[in-house]
């Protein structure tokens, strides 16, 4: 079976080229061979990534089917697929904040993009088995903005806590943890008592360290997702707002960072899996 084309090479081509036999590589210059080698390594990584992701999804489906079958046999009520739950009905008390206090740091296009990302976050939460208690804070600017209303006309009906106030006025500062790709602290677990904040910012990392500085100036804890512990990325480990949110949703469901990261991080960002040979990192347990 031919897998999806990876970096321009199919699975068959990868296998064929990796044996380095036959006329395909004969007559190639040293440089061309080097390039082919590099392409090959990336393609192999991508294929193993796709295979692992497929395996994890298969496993997840199997577990769900088994659970449904078991429940049916016991005569217990079986949960329908894609049940949309409201936050009030969720068993999760975990609070997640999206800090929308960055309007002045974004271009018009980036603000539009943020509105779309907030929609993705909302949708991930709605379809989660146990939705988070989701807060949008410092919403004063964003909800009066015409562009936001245009992008998401039905935002008023969203099952989200819309708060004009800054997060510092809503929660105890000792409970707050700002998530930021620039933090030297690694998030190990989700602590139900803590409130995790995601910066509502689309800036293509133009404002490097902005959220870290905000956390420091507020005197609250900060942490980054344990990406380097599990994956080696081809580009920056700074992810988008909706990707970070979705990783938290996945982690809450499976309690496994690798599974959560693989379910969300786009394969084009991935160079290799680090599982098994984790780099040593100073970790600070934030849970
Ligand atoms: C596009 S990033 C914004 C990058 C921005 N330059 C900054 O200073 O954070 C959007 C938000 O996602 C969260 N985020 C992105 N990558 C992360 C990572 N690796 N670990 C933890 N949080 C991350 C942060 O809350 C960040 O503010």
PDB file of C-alpha atoms and ligand atoms in Angstrom:
ATOM      1  CA  UNK A   1       0.000   0.000   0.000  1.00  0.00           C
ATOM      2  CA  UNK A   2       1.393   3.377  -0.929  1.00  0.00           C
ATOM      3  CA  UNK A   3       1.360   5.765   1.989  1.00  0.00           C
ATOM      4  CA  UNK A   4       0.743   9.460   1.596  1.00  0.00           C
ATOM      5  CA  UNK A   5       3.596  11.126  -0.293  1.00  0.00           C
ATOM      6  CA  UNK A   6       6.178  12.202   2.272  1.00  0.00           C
ATOM      7  CA  UNK A   7       8.493  15.015   1.299  1.00  0.00           C
ATOM      8  CA  UNK A   8       7.875  14.052  -2.302  1.00  0.00           C
ATOM      9  CA  UNK A   9       8.726  10.381  -1.695  1.00  0.00           C
ATOM     10  CA  UNK A  10       6.234   7.544  -1.326  1.00  0.00           C
ATOM     11  CA  UNK A  11       6.772   4.676   1.123  1.00  0.00           C
ATOM     12  CA  UNK A  12       7.893   2.441  -1.740  1.00  0.00           C
ATOM     13  CA  UNK A  13      10.405   5.010  -2.924  1.00  0.00           C
ATOM     14  CA  UNK A  14      11.774   5.415   0.580  1.00  0.00           C
ATOM     15  CA  UNK A  15      12.338   1.675   0.894  1.00  0.00           C
ATOM     16  CA  UNK A  16      13.875   1.479  -2.583  1.00  0.00           C
ATOM     17  CA  UNK A  17      16.184   4.461  -2.131  1.00  0.00           C
ATOM     18  CA  UNK A  18      17.144   3.464   1.388  1.00  0.00           C
ATOM     19  CA  UNK A  19      18.722   0.281   0.047  1.00  0.00           C
ATOM     20  CA  UNK A  20      20.893   2.445  -2.187  1.00  0.00           C
ATOM     21  CA  UNK A  21      20.965  -0.109  -4.943  1.00  0.00           C
ATOM     22  CA  UNK A  22      20.170   0.061  -8.591  1.00  0.00           C
ATOM     23  CA  UNK A  23      20.605   2.806 -11.099  1.00  0.00           C
ATOM     24  CA  UNK A  24      18.639   5.474  -9.162  1.00  0.00           C
ATOM     25  CA  UNK A  25      21.652   6.768  -7.254  1.00  0.00           C
ATOM     26  CA  UNK A  26      24.358   5.940  -9.778  1.00  0.00           C
ATOM     27  CA  UNK A  27      25.890   8.918 -11.472  1.00  0.00           C
ATOM     28  CA  UNK A  28      24.690  11.330  -8.792  1.00  0.00           C
ATOM     29  CA  UNK A  29      27.107  13.983  -7.610  1.00  0.00           C
ATOM     30  CA  UNK A  30      28.252  14.012  -3.961  1.00  0.00           C
ATOM     31  CA  UNK A  31      25.988  16.962  -3.328  1.00  0.00           C
ATOM     32  CA  UNK A  32      22.962  15.351  -4.974  1.00  0.00           C
ATOM     33  CA  UNK A  33      23.538  12.182  -2.908  1.00  0.00           C
ATOM     34  CA  UNK A  34      23.701  14.270   0.256  1.00  0.00           C
ATOM     35  CA  UNK A  35      20.442  15.982  -0.669  1.00  0.00           C
ATOM     36  CA  UNK A  36      18.791  12.653  -1.448  1.00  0.00           C
ATOM     37  CA  UNK A  37      20.004  11.276   1.882  1.00  0.00           C
ATOM     38  CA  UNK A  38      18.531  14.235   3.750  1.00  0.00           C
ATOM     39  CA  UNK A  39      15.219  13.947   1.886  1.00  0.00           C
ATOM     40  CA  UNK A  40      15.200  10.248   2.667  1.00  0.00           C
ATOM     41  CA  UNK A  41      15.790  10.724   6.399  1.00  0.00           C
ATOM     42  CA  UNK A  42      12.970  13.274   6.626  1.00  0.00           C
ATOM     43  CA  UNK A  43      10.624  11.038   4.645  1.00  0.00           C
ATOM     44  CA  UNK A  44      11.366   8.057   6.901  1.00  0.00           C
ATOM     45  CA  UNK A  45      10.718  10.142   9.998  1.00  0.00           C
ATOM     46  CA  UNK A  46       7.446  11.348   8.559  1.00  0.00           C
ATOM     47  CA  UNK A  47       6.371   7.832   7.664  1.00  0.00           C
ATOM     48  CA  UNK A  48       7.125   6.510  11.153  1.00  0.00           C
ATOM     49  CA  UNK A  49       5.323   9.515  12.599  1.00  0.00           C
ATOM     50  CA  UNK A  50       2.234   8.789  10.471  1.00  0.00           C
ATOM     51  CA  UNK A  51       2.406   5.107  11.383  1.00  0.00           C
ATOM     52  CA  UNK A  52       2.638   5.823  15.120  1.00  0.00           C
ATOM     53  CA  UNK A  53      -0.207   8.318  14.900  1.00  0.00           C
ATOM     54  CA  UNK A  54      -2.317   5.809  12.984  1.00  0.00           C
ATOM     55  CA  UNK A  55      -1.512   3.130  15.589  1.00  0.00           C
ATOM     56  CA  UNK A  56      -2.450   5.445  18.467  1.00  0.00           C
ATOM     57  CA  UNK A  57      -5.741   6.352  16.773  1.00  0.00           C
ATOM     58  CA  UNK A  58      -6.466   2.673  16.116  1.00  0.00           C
ATOM     59  CA  UNK A  59      -5.769   1.875  19.779  1.00  0.00           C
ATOM     60  CA  UNK A  60      -8.037   4.695  20.914  1.00  0.00           C
ATOM     61  CA  UNK A  61     -10.858   3.465  18.616  1.00  0.00           C
ATOM     62  CA  UNK A  62     -10.396  -0.105  19.876  1.00  0.00           C
ATOM     63  CA  UNK A  63     -10.615   0.989  23.518  1.00  0.00           C
ATOM     64  CA  UNK A  64     -13.753   3.031  22.807  1.00  0.00           C
ATOM     65  CA  UNK A  65     -15.398   0.118  20.971  1.00  0.00           C
ATOM     66  CA  UNK A  66     -14.511  -2.295  23.793  1.00  0.00           C
ATOM     67  CA  UNK A  67     -15.865   0.093  26.403  1.00  0.00           C
ATOM     68  CA  UNK A  68     -19.105   0.543  24.425  1.00  0.00           C
ATOM     69  CA  UNK A  69     -19.485  -3.229  24.011  1.00  0.00           C
ATOM     70  CA  UNK A  70     -18.858  -3.824  27.707  1.00  0.00           C
ATOM     71  CA  UNK A  71     -21.357  -1.167  28.692  1.00  0.00           C
ATOM     72  CA  UNK A  72     -23.952  -2.624  26.303  1.00  0.00           C
ATOM     73  CA  UNK A  73     -23.443  -6.125  27.786  1.00  0.00           C
ATOM     74  CA  UNK A  74     -23.881  -4.772  31.287  1.00  0.00           C
ATOM     75  CA  UNK A  75     -26.980  -2.938  30.179  1.00  0.00           C
ATOM     76  CA  UNK A  76     -25.408   0.390  31.055  1.00  0.00           C
ATOM     77  CA  UNK A  77     -26.284   3.472  29.024  1.00  0.00           C
ATOM     78  CA  UNK A  78     -23.902   3.895  26.099  1.00  0.00           C
ATOM     79  CA  UNK A  79     -22.544   7.328  25.394  1.00  0.00           C
ATOM     80  CA  UNK A  80     -23.377   8.594  21.919  1.00  0.00           C
ATOM     81  CA  UNK A  81     -20.532   9.638  19.673  1.00  0.00           C
ATOM     82  CA  UNK A  82     -19.607  13.312  19.545  1.00  0.00           C
ATOM     83  CA  UNK A  83     -21.811  14.270  22.454  1.00  0.00           C
ATOM     84  CA  UNK A  84     -21.582  17.984  22.983  1.00  0.00           C
ATOM     85  CA  UNK A  85     -21.270  18.788  26.647  1.00  0.00           C
ATOM     86  CA  UNK A  86     -21.685  22.110  28.361  1.00  0.00           C
ATOM     87  CA  UNK A  87     -19.042  23.210  30.876  1.00  0.00           C
ATOM     88  CA  UNK A  88     -21.610  22.996  33.670  1.00  0.00           C
ATOM     89  CA  UNK A  89     -22.144  19.270  32.947  1.00  0.00           C
ATOM     90  CA  UNK A  90     -18.443  18.491  32.726  1.00  0.00           C
ATOM     91  CA  UNK A  91     -16.671  16.486  35.408  1.00  0.00           C
ATOM     92  CA  UNK A  92     -13.544  18.523  34.753  1.00  0.00           C
ATOM     93  CA  UNK A  93     -12.971  21.444  37.089  1.00  0.00           C
ATOM     94  CA  UNK A  94      -9.722  22.334  35.322  1.00  0.00           C
ATOM     95  CA  UNK A  95      -9.636  26.051  34.544  1.00  0.00           C
ATOM     96  CA  UNK A  96      -7.989  27.254  31.346  1.00  0.00           C
ATOM     97  CA  UNK A  97      -7.704  30.938  30.514  1.00  0.00           C
ATOM     98  CA  UNK A  98      -7.105  32.543  27.145  1.00  0.00           C
ATOM     99  CA  UNK A  99      -5.633  35.963  27.861  1.00  0.00           C
ATOM    100  CA  UNK A 100      -6.923  38.330  25.176  1.00  0.00           C
ATOM    101  CA  UNK A 101      -4.886  41.297  26.289  1.00  0.00           C
ATOM    102  CA  UNK A 102      -2.674  41.481  23.178  1.00  0.00           C
ATOM    103  CA  UNK A 103      -4.814  43.417  20.694  1.00  0.00           C
ATOM    104  CA  UNK A 104      -2.117  46.073  20.219  1.00  0.00           C
ATOM    105  CA  UNK A 105       0.553  43.526  19.339  1.00  0.00           C
ATOM    106  CA  UNK A 106      -1.243  42.149  16.296  1.00  0.00           C
ATOM    107  CA  UNK A 107      -1.934  43.280  12.749  1.00  0.00           C
ATOM    108  CA  UNK A 108      -5.480  43.244  11.405  1.00  0.00           C
ATOM    109  CA  UNK A 109      -4.814  39.937   9.645  1.00  0.00           C
ATOM    110  CA  UNK A 110      -3.383  38.396  12.811  1.00  0.00           C
ATOM    111  CA  UNK A 111      -6.437  39.477  14.822  1.00  0.00           C
ATOM    112  CA  UNK A 112      -8.680  37.744  12.252  1.00  0.00           C
ATOM    113  CA  UNK A 113      -6.521  34.673  12.558  1.00  0.00           C
ATOM    114  CA  UNK A 114      -6.812  34.787  16.361  1.00  0.00           C
ATOM    115  CA  UNK A 115     -10.618  34.901  16.092  1.00  0.00           C
ATOM    116  CA  UNK A 116     -10.482  31.711  13.989  1.00  0.00           C
ATOM    117  CA  UNK A 117      -8.132  30.068  16.504  1.00  0.00           C
ATOM    118  CA  UNK A 118     -10.479  30.921  19.353  1.00  0.00           C
ATOM    119  CA  UNK A 119     -13.238  29.231  17.376  1.00  0.00           C
ATOM    120  CA  UNK A 120     -11.086  26.083  17.078  1.00  0.00           C
ATOM    121  CA  UNK A 121     -10.399  26.173  20.837  1.00  0.00           C
ATOM    122  CA  UNK A 122     -14.084  26.495  21.556  1.00  0.00           C
ATOM    123  CA  UNK A 123     -14.928  23.636  19.231  1.00  0.00           C
ATOM    124  CA  UNK A 124     -12.231  21.355  20.784  1.00  0.00           C
ATOM    125  CA  UNK A 125     -13.681  22.076  24.198  1.00  0.00           C
ATOM    126  CA  UNK A 126     -17.279  21.450  23.114  1.00  0.00           C
ATOM    127  CA  UNK A 127     -16.414  18.058  21.638  1.00  0.00           C
ATOM    128  CA  UNK A 128     -14.169  17.025  24.515  1.00  0.00           C
ATOM    129  CA  UNK A 129     -15.532  14.228  26.711  1.00  0.00           C
ATOM    130  CA  UNK A 130     -15.051  16.494  29.754  1.00  0.00           C
ATOM    131  CA  UNK A 131     -14.819  20.140  28.672  1.00  0.00           C
ATOM    132  CA  UNK A 132     -12.486  22.435  30.565  1.00  0.00           C
ATOM    133  CA  UNK A 133     -13.826  25.441  32.431  1.00  0.00           C
ATOM    134  CA  UNK A 134     -12.774  27.859  29.719  1.00  0.00           C
ATOM    135  CA  UNK A 135     -12.275  31.578  30.393  1.00  0.00           C
ATOM    136  CA  UNK A 136     -11.607  34.351  27.882  1.00  0.00           C
ATOM    137  CA  UNK A 137     -10.198  37.244  29.910  1.00  0.00           C
ATOM    138  CA  UNK A 138      -9.511  40.928  29.101  1.00  0.00           C
ATOM    139  CA  UNK A 139     -12.226  40.668  26.480  1.00  0.00           C
ATOM    140  CA  UNK A 140     -13.109  44.378  26.514  1.00  0.00           C
ATOM    141  CA  UNK A 141     -11.308  45.153  23.269  1.00  0.00           C
ATOM    142  CA  UNK A 142     -12.006  41.966  21.448  1.00  0.00           C
ATOM    143  CA  UNK A 143     -15.744  41.734  21.935  1.00  0.00           C
ATOM    144  CA  UNK A 144     -16.368  45.291  20.866  1.00  0.00           C
ATOM    145  CA  UNK A 145     -14.260  44.749  17.789  1.00  0.00           C
ATOM    146  CA  UNK A 146     -16.419  44.643  14.682  1.00  0.00           C
ATOM    147  CA  UNK A 147     -14.040  42.245  12.979  1.00  0.00           C
ATOM    148  CA  UNK A 148     -14.521  39.642  15.727  1.00  0.00           C
ATOM    149  CA  UNK A 149     -18.292  39.901  15.405  1.00  0.00           C
ATOM    150  CA  UNK A 150     -17.948  39.482  11.639  1.00  0.00           C
ATOM    151  CA  UNK A 151     -15.706  36.432  11.900  1.00  0.00           C
ATOM    152  CA  UNK A 152     -17.747  34.700  14.583  1.00  0.00           C
ATOM    153  CA  UNK A 153     -21.260  36.201  14.506  1.00  0.00           C
ATOM    154  CA  UNK A 154     -22.638  33.670  17.016  1.00  0.00           C
ATOM    155  CA  UNK A 155     -19.953  34.177  19.676  1.00  0.00           C
ATOM    156  CA  UNK A 156     -22.511  35.497  22.153  1.00  0.00           C
ATOM    157  CA  UNK A 157     -24.014  32.038  22.543  1.00  0.00           C
ATOM    158  CA  UNK A 158     -20.651  30.377  23.228  1.00  0.00           C
ATOM    159  CA  UNK A 159     -20.409  28.344  26.423  1.00  0.00           C
ATOM    160  CA  UNK A 160     -17.348  30.227  27.683  1.00  0.00           C
ATOM    161  CA  UNK A 161     -16.809  32.514  30.675  1.00  0.00           C
ATOM    162  CA  UNK A 162     -16.342  35.916  29.010  1.00  0.00           C
ATOM    163  CA  UNK A 163     -14.568  38.217  31.440  1.00  0.00           C
ATOM    164  CA  UNK A 164     -13.667  41.840  30.894  1.00  0.00           C
ATOM    165  CA  UNK A 165     -11.215  41.664  33.780  1.00  0.00           C
ATOM    166  CA  UNK A 166      -7.589  40.654  33.643  1.00  0.00           C
ATOM    167  CA  UNK A 167      -6.858  37.129  35.009  1.00  0.00           C
ATOM    168  CA  UNK A 168      -5.022  38.683  37.980  1.00  0.00           C
ATOM    169  CA  UNK A 169      -8.358  40.047  39.213  1.00  0.00           C
ATOM    170  CA  UNK A 170     -10.208  36.763  38.778  1.00  0.00           C
ATOM    171  CA  UNK A 171      -7.973  34.112  40.356  1.00  0.00           C
ATOM    172  CA  UNK A 172      -5.519  33.739  43.216  1.00  0.00           C
ATOM    173  CA  UNK A 173      -2.076  34.578  41.857  1.00  0.00           C
ATOM    174  CA  UNK A 174      -0.531  31.470  43.463  1.00  0.00           C
ATOM    175  CA  UNK A 175      -2.875  29.283  41.364  1.00  0.00           C
ATOM    176  CA  UNK A 176      -1.853  30.847  38.054  1.00  0.00           C
ATOM    177  CA  UNK A 177       0.556  29.240  35.569  1.00  0.00           C
ATOM    178  CA  UNK A 178       1.268  31.091  32.332  1.00  0.00           C
ATOM    179  CA  UNK A 179       2.005  28.696  29.468  1.00  0.00           C
ATOM    180  CA  UNK A 180       4.746  30.045  27.285  1.00  0.00           C
ATOM    181  CA  UNK A 181       7.169  28.434  24.865  1.00  0.00           C
ATOM    182  CA  UNK A 182       9.937  30.627  26.323  1.00  0.00           C
ATOM    183  CA  UNK A 183       9.727  29.295  29.870  1.00  0.00           C
ATOM    184  CA  UNK A 184      12.622  27.140  31.136  1.00  0.00           C
ATOM    185  CA  UNK A 185      10.132  25.193  33.307  1.00  0.00           C
ATOM    186  CA  UNK A 186       8.509  22.089  31.890  1.00  0.00           C
ATOM    187  CA  UNK A 187       4.874  21.283  32.476  1.00  0.00           C
ATOM    188  CA  UNK A 188       4.753  17.757  33.895  1.00  0.00           C
ATOM    189  CA  UNK A 189       1.084  17.353  34.666  1.00  0.00           C
ATOM    190  CA  UNK A 190      -2.181  19.271  34.874  1.00  0.00           C
ATOM    191  CA  UNK A 191      -3.020  20.202  38.425  1.00  0.00           C
ATOM    192  CA  UNK A 192      -6.797  20.640  38.886  1.00  0.00           C
ATOM    193  CA  UNK A 193      -6.181  23.426  41.399  1.00  0.00           C
ATOM    194  CA  UNK A 194      -4.048  25.466  39.005  1.00  0.00           C
ATOM    195  CA  UNK A 195      -5.308  27.837  36.337  1.00  0.00           C
ATOM    196  CA  UNK A 196      -3.374  27.560  33.062  1.00  0.00           C
ATOM    197  CA  UNK A 197      -3.163  30.643  30.876  1.00  0.00           C
ATOM    198  CA  UNK A 198      -2.582  30.678  27.122  1.00  0.00           C
ATOM    199  CA  UNK A 199      -1.606  33.971  25.512  1.00  0.00           C
ATOM    200  CA  UNK A 200      -4.250  34.986  22.949  1.00  0.00           C
ATOM    201  CA  UNK A 201      -1.651  36.112  20.478  1.00  0.00           C
ATOM    202  CA  UNK A 202      -0.880  35.499  16.811  1.00  0.00           C
ATOM    203  CA  UNK A 203       2.472  37.126  16.061  1.00  0.00           C
ATOM    204  CA  UNK A 204       4.560  34.527  14.178  1.00  0.00           C
ATOM    205  CA  UNK A 205       6.836  34.884  17.209  1.00  0.00           C
ATOM    206  CA  UNK A 206       7.701  38.470  16.306  1.00  0.00           C
ATOM    207  CA  UNK A 207       7.311  39.408  19.973  1.00  0.00           C
ATOM    208  CA  UNK A 208       9.594  36.752  21.365  1.00  0.00           C
ATOM    209  CA  UNK A 209       9.345  36.348  25.146  1.00  0.00           C
ATOM    210  CA  UNK A 210       6.301  38.627  25.442  1.00  0.00           C
ATOM    211  CA  UNK A 211       4.163  36.201  27.441  1.00  0.00           C
ATOM    212  CA  UNK A 212       7.119  35.160  29.598  1.00  0.00           C
ATOM    213  CA  UNK A 213       7.700  38.818  30.484  1.00  0.00           C
ATOM    214  CA  UNK A 214       4.005  39.217  31.293  1.00  0.00           C
ATOM    215  CA  UNK A 215       4.113  36.218  33.646  1.00  0.00           C
ATOM    216  CA  UNK A 216       7.255  37.549  35.304  1.00  0.00           C
ATOM    217  CA  UNK A 217       5.845  41.043  35.738  1.00  0.00           C
ATOM    218  CA  UNK A 218       2.698  39.552  37.313  1.00  0.00           C
ATOM    219  CA  UNK A 219       4.881  37.438  39.610  1.00  0.00           C
ATOM    220  CA  UNK A 220       3.145  34.197  38.624  1.00  0.00           C
ATOM    221  CA  UNK A 221       4.493  30.764  37.649  1.00  0.00           C
ATOM    222  CA  UNK A 222       5.155  29.865  34.041  1.00  0.00           C
ATOM    223  CA  UNK A 223       5.870  26.676  32.101  1.00  0.00           C
ATOM    224  CA  UNK A 224       6.246  25.345  28.583  1.00  0.00           C
ATOM    225  CA  UNK A 225       4.737  22.165  27.179  1.00  0.00           C
ATOM    226  CA  UNK A 226       7.058  19.116  27.362  1.00  0.00           C
ATOM    227  CA  UNK A 227       7.690  19.094  23.616  1.00  0.00           C
ATOM    228  CA  UNK A 228      11.463  18.604  23.559  1.00  0.00           C
ATOM    229  CA  UNK A 229      11.060  15.645  25.941  1.00  0.00           C
ATOM    230  CA  UNK A 230       9.071  13.751  23.325  1.00  0.00           C
ATOM    231  CA  UNK A 231       9.621  15.216  19.875  1.00  0.00           C
ATOM    232  CA  UNK A 232      12.266  16.934  17.847  1.00  0.00           C
ATOM    233  CA  UNK A 233      10.677  19.646  15.765  1.00  0.00           C
ATOM    234  CA  UNK A 234      11.980  21.024  12.498  1.00  0.00           C
ATOM    235  CA  UNK A 235      11.072  24.556  13.546  1.00  0.00           C
ATOM    236  CA  UNK A 236      10.316  26.556  16.673  1.00  0.00           C
ATOM    237  CA  UNK A 237       8.488  24.872  19.545  1.00  0.00           C
ATOM    238  CA  UNK A 238       6.175  27.874  19.771  1.00  0.00           C
ATOM    239  CA  UNK A 239       2.743  26.631  18.779  1.00  0.00           C
ATOM    240  CA  UNK A 240      -0.505  28.401  17.955  1.00  0.00           C
ATOM    241  CA  UNK A 241      -3.171  29.136  20.563  1.00  0.00           C
ATOM    242  CA  UNK A 242      -5.542  26.437  19.284  1.00  0.00           C
ATOM    243  CA  UNK A 243      -2.759  23.826  19.048  1.00  0.00           C
ATOM    244  CA  UNK A 244      -1.734  24.438  22.666  1.00  0.00           C
ATOM    245  CA  UNK A 245      -5.343  24.285  23.796  1.00  0.00           C
ATOM    246  CA  UNK A 246      -6.001  21.073  21.836  1.00  0.00           C
ATOM    247  CA  UNK A 247      -2.866  19.457  23.345  1.00  0.00           C
ATOM    248  CA  UNK A 248      -4.251  20.184  26.822  1.00  0.00           C
ATOM    249  CA  UNK A 249      -7.626  18.710  25.814  1.00  0.00           C
ATOM    250  CA  UNK A 250      -5.932  15.581  24.457  1.00  0.00           C
ATOM    251  CA  UNK A 251      -3.684  15.274  27.510  1.00  0.00           C
ATOM    252  CA  UNK A 252      -6.675  15.479  29.831  1.00  0.00           C
ATOM    253  CA  UNK A 253      -8.283  12.643  27.858  1.00  0.00           C
ATOM    254  CA  UNK A 254      -5.312  10.288  27.513  1.00  0.00           C
ATOM    255  CA  UNK A 255      -2.894  11.404  30.264  1.00  0.00           C
ATOM    256  CA  UNK A 256      -0.003  10.884  27.864  1.00  0.00           C
ATOM    257  CA  UNK A 257       2.041  13.789  26.482  1.00  0.00           C
ATOM    258  CA  UNK A 258       3.394  11.917  23.470  1.00  0.00           C
ATOM    259  CA  UNK A 259      -0.106  10.860  22.383  1.00  0.00           C
ATOM    260  CA  UNK A 260      -1.433  14.378  22.969  1.00  0.00           C
ATOM    261  CA  UNK A 261       1.412  15.995  21.027  1.00  0.00           C
ATOM    262  CA  UNK A 262       1.186  13.565  18.121  1.00  0.00           C
ATOM    263  CA  UNK A 263      -2.550  14.127  17.849  1.00  0.00           C
ATOM    264  CA  UNK A 264      -2.006  17.850  17.346  1.00  0.00           C
ATOM    265  CA  UNK A 265       1.478  18.844  16.172  1.00  0.00           C
ATOM    266  CA  UNK A 266       1.441  18.959  12.354  1.00  0.00           C
ATOM    267  CA  UNK A 267       3.669  16.280  10.828  1.00  0.00           C
ATOM    268  CA  UNK A 268       5.530  18.897   8.750  1.00  0.00           C
ATOM    269  CA  UNK A 269       6.910  20.304  12.029  1.00  0.00           C
ATOM    270  CA  UNK A 270       8.283  16.962  13.130  1.00  0.00           C
ATOM    271  CA  UNK A 271      11.856  15.776  12.612  1.00  0.00           C
ATOM    272  CA  UNK A 272      11.982  12.769  14.877  1.00  0.00           C
ATOM    273  CA  UNK A 273      10.504  11.180  17.959  1.00  0.00           C
ATOM    274  CA  UNK A 274      12.562  11.498  21.077  1.00  0.00           C
ATOM    275  CA  UNK A 275      10.875   8.746  23.024  1.00  0.00           C
ATOM    276  CA  UNK A 276      13.362   6.370  24.546  1.00  0.00           C
ATOM    277  CA  UNK A 277      16.299   8.749  24.439  1.00  0.00           C
ATOM    278  CA  UNK A 278      14.932  11.822  26.163  1.00  0.00           C
ATOM    279  CA  UNK A 279      17.368  14.673  26.493  1.00  0.00           C
ATOM    280  CA  UNK A 280      18.096  15.546  30.107  1.00  0.00           C
ATOM    281  CA  UNK A 281      16.223  18.671  31.010  1.00  0.00           C
ATOM    282  CA  UNK A 282      15.938  20.534  34.254  1.00  0.00           C
ATOM    283  CA  UNK A 283      12.337  19.971  35.186  1.00  0.00           C
ATOM    284  CA  UNK A 284      10.256  21.769  37.701  1.00  0.00           C
ATOM    285  CA  UNK A 285       7.089  20.026  38.733  1.00  0.00           C
ATOM    286  CA  UNK A 286       4.335  22.542  38.475  1.00  0.00           C
ATOM    287  CA  UNK A 287       1.496  20.282  39.439  1.00  0.00           C
TER     288      UNK A 287
HETATM  289  C1  LIG B   1       1.696  31.979  18.959  1.00  0.00           C
HETATM  290  S1  LIG B   1       2.079  31.797  20.630  1.00  0.00           S
HETATM  291  C2  LIG B   1       2.616  33.431  21.030  1.00  0.00           C
HETATM  292  C3  LIG B   1       4.090  33.570  20.988  1.00  0.00           C
HETATM  293  C4  LIG B   1       4.541  34.846  21.659  1.00  0.00           C
HETATM  294  N1  LIG B   1       5.679  35.408  21.013  1.00  0.00           N
HETATM  295  C5  LIG B   1       4.801  34.685  23.146  1.00  0.00           C
HETATM  296  O1  LIG B   1       5.506  35.520  23.689  1.00  0.00           O
HETATM  297  O2  LIG B   1       4.270  33.758  23.755  1.00  0.00           O
HETATM  298  C6  LIG B   1       0.494  31.741  21.413  1.00  0.00           C
HETATM  299  C7  LIG B   1       0.476  31.224  22.812  1.00  0.00           C
HETATM  300  O3  LIG B   1       0.503  29.815  22.844  1.00  0.00           O
HETATM  301  C8  LIG B   1       1.159  29.362  24.025  1.00  0.00           C
HETATM  302  N2  LIG B   1       2.296  28.521  23.600  1.00  0.00           N
HETATM  303  C9  LIG B   1       2.824  28.408  22.361  1.00  0.00           C
HETATM  304  N3  LIG B   1       3.802  27.495  22.343  1.00  0.00           N
HETATM  305  C10 LIG B   1       3.911  27.010  23.596  1.00  0.00           C
HETATM  306  C11 LIG B   1       4.749  26.028  24.231  1.00  0.00           C
HETATM  307  N4  LIG B   1       5.665  25.357  23.555  1.00  0.00           N
HETATM  308  N5  LIG B   1       4.555  25.801  25.550  1.00  0.00           N
HETATM  309  C12 LIG B   1       3.625  26.464  26.257  1.00  0.00           C
HETATM  310  N6  LIG B   1       2.813  27.384  25.717  1.00  0.00           N
HETATM  311  C13 LIG B   1       2.946  27.665  24.410  1.00  0.00           C
HETATM  312  C14 LIG B   1       1.605  30.573  24.786  1.00  0.00           C
HETATM  313  O4  LIG B   1       0.653  30.839  25.786  1.00  0.00           O
HETATM  314  C15 LIG B   1       1.592  31.641  23.710  1.00  0.00           C
HETATM  315  O5  LIG B   1       1.359  32.904  24.250  1.00  0.00           O
END
